[in-house]
Every structure is written in structure tokens, then in C-alpha cells.
Amino acid sequence: MSLNKKGFTLIEILIVVMLTGLLTGLAVAPVAVTVRRVVEVQNNYSDVSALSRTLNFIERDMSGALRLVQNALIVLDHEALGSKADDVLIFMSNSPSVQNFPASSIVYKLASGGIIHNDIIPGLYRWICAGRVPQEIDPEKLNIENAQLILPGADSFSVELPGAGGFQSDRRKDYRGKLPTGIYIKITRGADDELESVIVFP
């Protein structure tokens, strides 16, 4: 009596592998889409929260702004390539006292590496110019090595003041003088992330 031993043919094995791969793909595809959406939402949230933290940081600095200084606030209106705001904000503040600095001028401005300084991370930077008043500072001569990177990737920084009729009137730029009633600050990072804040001085 002989027993017929039969194995799987190559075609049968290939069909089983193909069906297994197809079923696995159908099962994993919804999970991959869900994971991608979760990552996108987290990235968007982190971008908005980074912008919000930056505006809060500036607001904390400005809460110590000195009213009695002749030129307590300077706003320089610049425009970068692509019509993006590249303004400079300089103000005298007591805020750096927590870092053991005297009343100092604080400068916020965008910086990018370019061809010459390709080691600079593009973004919004903050300088503390200890013991100096705003009119003594030339923003073009500030050393990036003395700056603190506040928001990497920021590509637009706009500072405006309320017009003569208050916050509802036309906004203005290029200001030198005493502390106004408040200012508008708008920061953008990338095409979709933009946040604006109104800082009102008491």
C-alpha cells in the first residue's frame, strides 16, 4: 500500500502570499491614515502654541516698559522680499532685571542666515542691550551671537500702533516716542500659521 505525499505548488504559495499581503494592506491602511492625521493635527497645534508662547514672551517684556524715558519705544517699518513684514521693535524695559540686568533696551527682529552667514537659524530673535536707551541702538549692527532665538522659522514680524483715533483708526508704523496706549503685533511662520496680539499698556 502506497501513500501519495503531495506538497504545495509554487503557484499556490504565491497566491497565499498575495492574499495575505492584500488583507494586511487593507487592515493597515486605515491605521496609517489615522496616524498621519494625528501627526498633522499635533504639528498644527505645536505651531500655533509656539506663536502664542512667543507673543506672551513679548508681552511679558513689554509689561516692564518704562513710561518716563523720552524714546521708550521705537518701531522701524521694514519689508522683506515677498512683501512680508520685517519690522524692528525696540523698547526700554525693567523686565531683564530678573536676569540680573539693569533697565535695558530690548530688541525684537527677524534674522536669517543668507549666503554669508548660513549657520544662522532663521527666525525671530531677542537682544538685551544692557543699560542702553533705544535711540542708542542700531539694529543693523547687533551681533547675532548675543541674541536669543525666540521663534525658529518665523518669516514675518509686524508691529503697528493705533492711529490718532485709537485702536479702531488706521494703524501706523515708524514710531519714536513715549509709550503709546498699546501696540499690535503679528507673527507668521510658514504659509498657514499666523497670530496677532494686541498689547495694551496700563
mmCIF file of C-alpha atoms in Angstrom:
data_model
loop_
_atom_site.group_PDB
_atom_site.id
_atom_site.type_symbol
_atom_site.label_atom_id
_atom_site.label_comp_id
_atom_site.label_asym_id
_atom_site.label_seq_id
_atom_site.Cartn_x
_atom_site.Cartn_y
_atom_site.Cartn_z
ATOM 1 C CA MET A 1 0.000 0.000 0.000
ATOM 2 C CA SER A 2 1.484 3.328 -1.109
ATOM 3 C CA LEU A 3 0.719 6.717 0.266
ATOM 4 C CA ASN A 4 0.603 9.728 -2.099
ATOM 5 C CA LYS A 5 2.510 12.610 -0.468
ATOM 6 C CA LYS A 6 1.569 15.877 -2.017
ATOM 7 C CA GLY A 7 3.164 19.304 -1.256
ATOM 8 C CA PHE A 8 2.126 22.844 -2.158
ATOM 9 C CA THR A 9 2.915 24.002 -5.629
ATOM 10 C CA LEU A 10 4.756 27.265 -6.194
ATOM 11 C CA ILE A 11 1.621 28.872 -7.626
ATOM 12 C CA GLU A 12 -0.405 28.003 -4.519
ATOM 13 C CA ILE A 13 2.246 29.514 -2.258
ATOM 14 C CA LEU A 14 2.346 32.698 -4.337
ATOM 15 C CA ILE A 15 -1.443 33.012 -4.214
ATOM 16 C CA VAL A 16 -1.451 32.611 -0.417
ATOM 17 C CA VAL A 17 1.323 35.232 -0.025
ATOM 18 C CA MET A 18 -0.526 37.627 -2.337
ATOM 19 C CA LEU A 19 -3.832 37.202 -0.466
ATOM 20 C CA THR A 20 -2.088 37.656 2.902
ATOM 21 C CA GLY A 21 -0.412 40.862 1.669
ATOM 22 C CA LEU A 22 -3.708 42.177 0.316
ATOM 23 C CA LEU A 23 -5.560 41.533 3.588
ATOM 24 C CA THR A 24 -2.718 43.071 5.620
ATOM 25 C CA GLY A 25 -2.720 46.167 3.401
ATOM 26 C CA LEU A 26 -6.477 46.572 3.790
ATOM 27 C CA ALA A 27 -6.166 46.257 7.565
ATOM 28 C CA VAL A 28 -3.192 48.651 7.963
ATOM 29 C CA ALA A 29 -4.315 51.418 5.532
ATOM 30 C CA PRO A 30 -6.930 52.998 7.867
ATOM 31 C CA VAL A 31 -4.441 52.929 10.751
ATOM 32 C CA ALA A 32 -1.778 54.702 8.636
ATOM 33 C CA VAL A 33 -4.264 57.392 7.569
ATOM 34 C CA THR A 34 -5.346 57.923 11.180
ATOM 35 C CA VAL A 35 -1.742 58.188 12.401
ATOM 36 C CA ARG A 36 -0.909 60.694 9.639
ATOM 37 C CA ARG A 37 -3.913 62.852 10.585
ATOM 38 C CA VAL A 38 -2.963 62.775 14.272
ATOM 39 C CA VAL A 39 0.613 63.872 13.414
ATOM 40 C CA GLU A 40 -0.708 66.715 11.215
ATOM 41 C CA VAL A 41 -3.022 67.951 13.999
ATOM 42 C CA GLN A 42 -0.166 67.802 16.535
ATOM 43 C CA ASN A 43 2.135 69.754 14.190
ATOM 44 C CA ASN A 44 -0.524 72.425 13.607
ATOM 45 C CA TYR A 45 -1.206 72.690 17.328
ATOM 46 C CA SER A 46 2.504 72.970 18.155
ATOM 47 C CA ASP A 47 2.914 75.750 15.548
ATOM 48 C CA VAL A 48 0.004 77.765 16.935
ATOM 49 C CA SER A 49 1.143 77.211 20.517
ATOM 50 C CA ALA A 50 4.704 78.294 19.588
ATOM 51 C CA LEU A 51 3.346 81.541 18.120
ATOM 52 C CA SER A 52 1.195 82.067 21.205
ATOM 53 C CA ARG A 53 4.145 81.481 23.559
ATOM 54 C CA THR A 54 6.218 83.991 21.577
ATOM 55 C CA LEU A 55 3.560 86.683 21.821
ATOM 56 C CA ASN A 56 3.219 86.011 25.556
ATOM 57 C CA PHE A 57 7.004 86.324 25.901
ATOM 58 C CA ILE A 58 6.990 89.731 24.167
ATOM 59 C CA GLU A 59 4.031 90.836 26.289
ATOM 60 C CA ARG A 60 5.928 89.934 29.487
ATOM 61 C CA ASP A 61 8.893 92.021 28.334
ATOM 62 C CA MET A 62 6.647 94.940 27.443
ATOM 63 C CA SER A 63 4.844 94.801 30.787
ATOM 64 C CA GLY A 64 8.027 96.271 32.267
ATOM 65 C CA ALA A 65 8.347 99.014 29.642
ATOM 66 C CA LEU A 66 9.343 102.389 31.083
ATOM 67 C CA ARG A 67 6.960 105.292 30.507
ATOM 68 C CA LEU A 68 9.254 108.097 31.599
ATOM 69 C CA VAL A 69 12.004 107.508 29.036
ATOM 70 C CA GLN A 70 11.922 110.092 26.224
ATOM 71 C CA ASN A 71 12.039 107.479 23.449
ATOM 72 C CA ALA A 72 10.707 104.470 25.352
ATOM 73 C CA LEU A 73 9.562 102.764 22.140
ATOM 74 C CA ILE A 74 10.912 102.649 18.607
ATOM 75 C CA VAL A 75 9.195 100.808 15.748
ATOM 76 C CA LEU A 76 11.059 100.587 12.438
ATOM 77 C CA ASP A 77 8.950 99.647 9.427
ATOM 78 C CA HIS A 78 10.756 97.231 7.108
ATOM 79 C CA GLU A 79 9.557 94.903 4.386
ATOM 80 C CA ALA A 80 11.365 91.742 3.368
ATOM 81 C CA LEU A 81 11.311 90.020 -0.012
ATOM 82 C CA GLY A 82 7.837 88.794 -0.891
ATOM 83 C CA SER A 83 6.183 91.770 0.852
ATOM 84 C CA LYS A 84 6.500 90.161 4.279
ATOM 85 C CA ALA A 85 6.765 92.447 7.299
ATOM 86 C CA ASP A 86 10.281 92.636 8.696
ATOM 87 C CA ASP A 87 9.734 95.269 11.393
ATOM 88 C CA VAL A 88 12.040 96.035 14.311
ATOM 89 C CA LEU A 89 10.726 96.615 17.837
ATOM 90 C CA ILE A 90 12.977 98.393 20.382
ATOM 91 C CA PHE A 91 11.814 99.424 23.849
ATOM 92 C CA MET A 92 13.239 100.270 27.263
ATOM 93 C CA SER A 93 12.173 97.829 29.955
ATOM 94 C CA ASN A 94 12.784 96.703 33.536
ATOM 95 C CA SER A 95 11.959 93.149 32.504
ATOM 96 C CA PRO A 96 15.609 91.974 32.189
ATOM 97 C CA SER A 97 16.070 92.633 35.934
ATOM 98 C CA VAL A 98 15.039 89.008 36.542
ATOM 99 C CA GLN A 99 18.202 88.067 34.631
ATOM 100 C CA ASN A 100 20.269 90.464 36.781
ATOM 101 C CA PHE A 101 20.425 93.167 34.105
ATOM 102 C CA PRO A 102 19.675 96.836 34.791
ATOM 103 C CA ALA A 103 16.870 98.585 32.929
ATOM 104 C CA SER A 104 17.771 97.783 29.335
ATOM 105 C CA SER A 105 16.623 98.168 25.778
ATOM 106 C CA ILE A 106 15.127 95.035 24.302
ATOM 107 C CA VAL A 107 15.171 94.463 20.554
ATOM 108 C CA TYR A 108 12.984 92.036 18.629
ATOM 109 C CA LYS A 109 13.731 91.469 14.960
ATOM 110 C CA LEU A 110 13.907 88.727 12.362
ATOM 111 C CA ALA A 111 17.250 87.328 11.303
ATOM 112 C CA SER A 112 18.191 84.871 8.608
ATOM 113 C CA GLY A 113 21.494 83.422 7.529
ATOM 114 C CA GLY A 114 21.650 84.141 3.812
ATOM 115 C CA ILE A 115 24.706 83.316 1.735
ATOM 116 C CA ILE A 116 27.330 84.808 4.047
ATOM 117 C CA HIS A 117 26.017 83.572 7.417
ATOM 118 C CA ASN A 118 24.444 80.239 6.515
ATOM 119 C CA ASP A 119 24.903 78.973 10.088
ATOM 120 C CA ILE A 120 22.201 81.323 11.435
ATOM 121 C CA ILE A 121 18.827 79.706 12.087
ATOM 122 C CA PRO A 122 16.131 81.908 10.504
ATOM 123 C CA GLY A 123 13.566 83.214 12.971
ATOM 124 C CA LEU A 124 12.619 85.899 15.471
ATOM 125 C CA TYR A 125 15.453 86.936 17.802
ATOM 126 C CA ARG A 126 15.653 88.954 21.032
ATOM 127 C CA TRP A 127 18.562 91.123 22.145
ATOM 128 C CA ILE A 128 19.066 92.658 25.603
ATOM 129 C CA CYS A 129 21.163 95.824 25.338
ATOM 130 C CA ALA A 130 22.025 96.352 28.996
ATOM 131 C CA GLY A 131 21.894 99.904 30.294
ATOM 132 C CA ARG A 132 21.293 101.477 26.875
ATOM 133 C CA VAL A 133 18.351 103.590 25.715
ATOM 134 C CA PRO A 134 16.571 102.717 22.449
ATOM 135 C CA GLN A 135 17.926 105.657 20.412
ATOM 136 C CA GLU A 136 21.500 104.435 21.045
ATOM 137 C CA ILE A 137 20.865 101.152 19.248
ATOM 138 C CA ASP A 138 21.486 100.446 15.574
ATOM 139 C CA PRO A 139 19.568 97.226 14.781
ATOM 140 C CA GLU A 140 21.789 96.566 11.749
ATOM 141 C CA LYS A 141 24.876 96.341 13.960
ATOM 142 C CA LEU A 142 23.529 93.890 16.524
ATOM 143 C CA ASN A 143 25.597 90.731 16.907
ATOM 144 C CA ILE A 144 23.571 87.563 16.373
ATOM 145 C CA GLU A 145 25.813 85.739 18.863
ATOM 146 C CA ASN A 146 24.403 87.930 21.644
ATOM 147 C CA ALA A 147 20.793 87.178 20.691
ATOM 148 C CA GLN A 148 18.273 84.665 21.917
ATOM 149 C CA LEU A 149 16.278 82.750 19.296
ATOM 150 C CA ILE A 150 12.645 83.181 20.328
ATOM 151 C CA LEU A 151 10.764 81.597 17.420
ATOM 152 C CA PRO A 152 12.614 79.485 14.841
ATOM 153 C CA GLY A 153 11.152 79.668 11.346
ATOM 154 C CA ALA A 154 9.274 82.948 11.876
ATOM 155 C CA ASP A 155 9.213 84.705 8.497
ATOM 156 C CA SER A 156 7.113 87.807 9.195
ATOM 157 C CA PHE A 157 7.089 90.195 12.170
ATOM 158 C CA SER A 158 4.732 93.167 12.039
ATOM 159 C CA VAL A 159 4.421 95.906 14.680
ATOM 160 C CA GLU A 160 1.815 98.665 14.399
ATOM 161 C CA LEU A 161 0.454 101.372 16.670
ATOM 162 C CA PRO A 162 -3.125 102.640 16.936
ATOM 163 C CA GLY A 163 -3.809 105.827 14.990
ATOM 164 C CA ALA A 164 -4.780 109.173 16.443
ATOM 165 C CA GLY A 165 -8.383 107.984 16.865
ATOM 166 C CA GLY A 166 -7.441 104.972 18.982
ATOM 167 C CA PHE A 167 -7.407 101.264 18.212
ATOM 168 C CA GLN A 168 -10.244 101.464 15.675
ATOM 169 C CA SER A 169 -8.460 104.020 13.469
ATOM 170 C CA ASP A 170 -5.777 103.439 10.859
ATOM 171 C CA ARG A 171 -2.658 101.829 12.234
ATOM 172 C CA ARG A 172 0.729 103.467 11.868
ATOM 173 C CA LYS A 173 4.372 102.421 11.910
ATOM 174 C CA ASP A 174 7.810 104.073 12.119
ATOM 175 C CA TYR A 175 7.326 105.428 15.609
ATOM 176 C CA ARG A 176 9.760 107.015 18.071
ATOM 177 C CA GLY A 177 8.483 108.349 21.340
ATOM 178 C CA LYS A 178 6.868 107.661 24.671
ATOM 179 C CA LEU A 179 4.950 104.512 25.395
ATOM 180 C CA PRO A 180 1.620 104.620 23.488
ATOM 181 C CA THR A 181 -1.709 103.221 24.683
ATOM 182 C CA GLY A 182 -0.851 99.895 23.094
ATOM 183 C CA ILE A 183 0.545 98.114 20.051
ATOM 184 C CA TYR A 184 -0.438 95.405 17.572
ATOM 185 C CA ILE A 185 1.993 92.562 16.941
ATOM 186 C CA LYS A 186 1.537 89.942 14.236
ATOM 187 C CA ILE A 187 3.863 86.990 13.648
ATOM 188 C CA THR A 188 3.686 84.432 10.864
ATOM 189 C CA ARG A 189 5.550 81.189 10.370
ATOM 190 C CA GLY A 190 5.002 79.494 7.049
ATOM 191 C CA ALA A 191 2.048 79.958 4.738
ATOM 192 C CA ASP A 192 -0.734 78.984 7.147
ATOM 193 C CA ASP A 193 0.385 79.909 10.665
ATOM 194 C CA GLU A 194 -0.361 83.477 11.724
ATOM 195 C CA LEU A 195 -1.181 85.014 15.074
ATOM 196 C CA GLU A 196 -1.932 88.600 16.086
ATOM 197 C CA SER A 197 -1.994 90.105 19.558
ATOM 198 C CA VAL A 198 -2.946 93.484 20.961
ATOM 199 C CA ILE A 199 -0.817 94.614 23.901
ATOM 200 C CA VAL A 200 -2.456 97.410 25.902
ATOM 201 C CA PHE A 201 -0.351 99.363 28.383
ATOM 202 C CA PRO A 202 -1.957 100.284 31.714
#
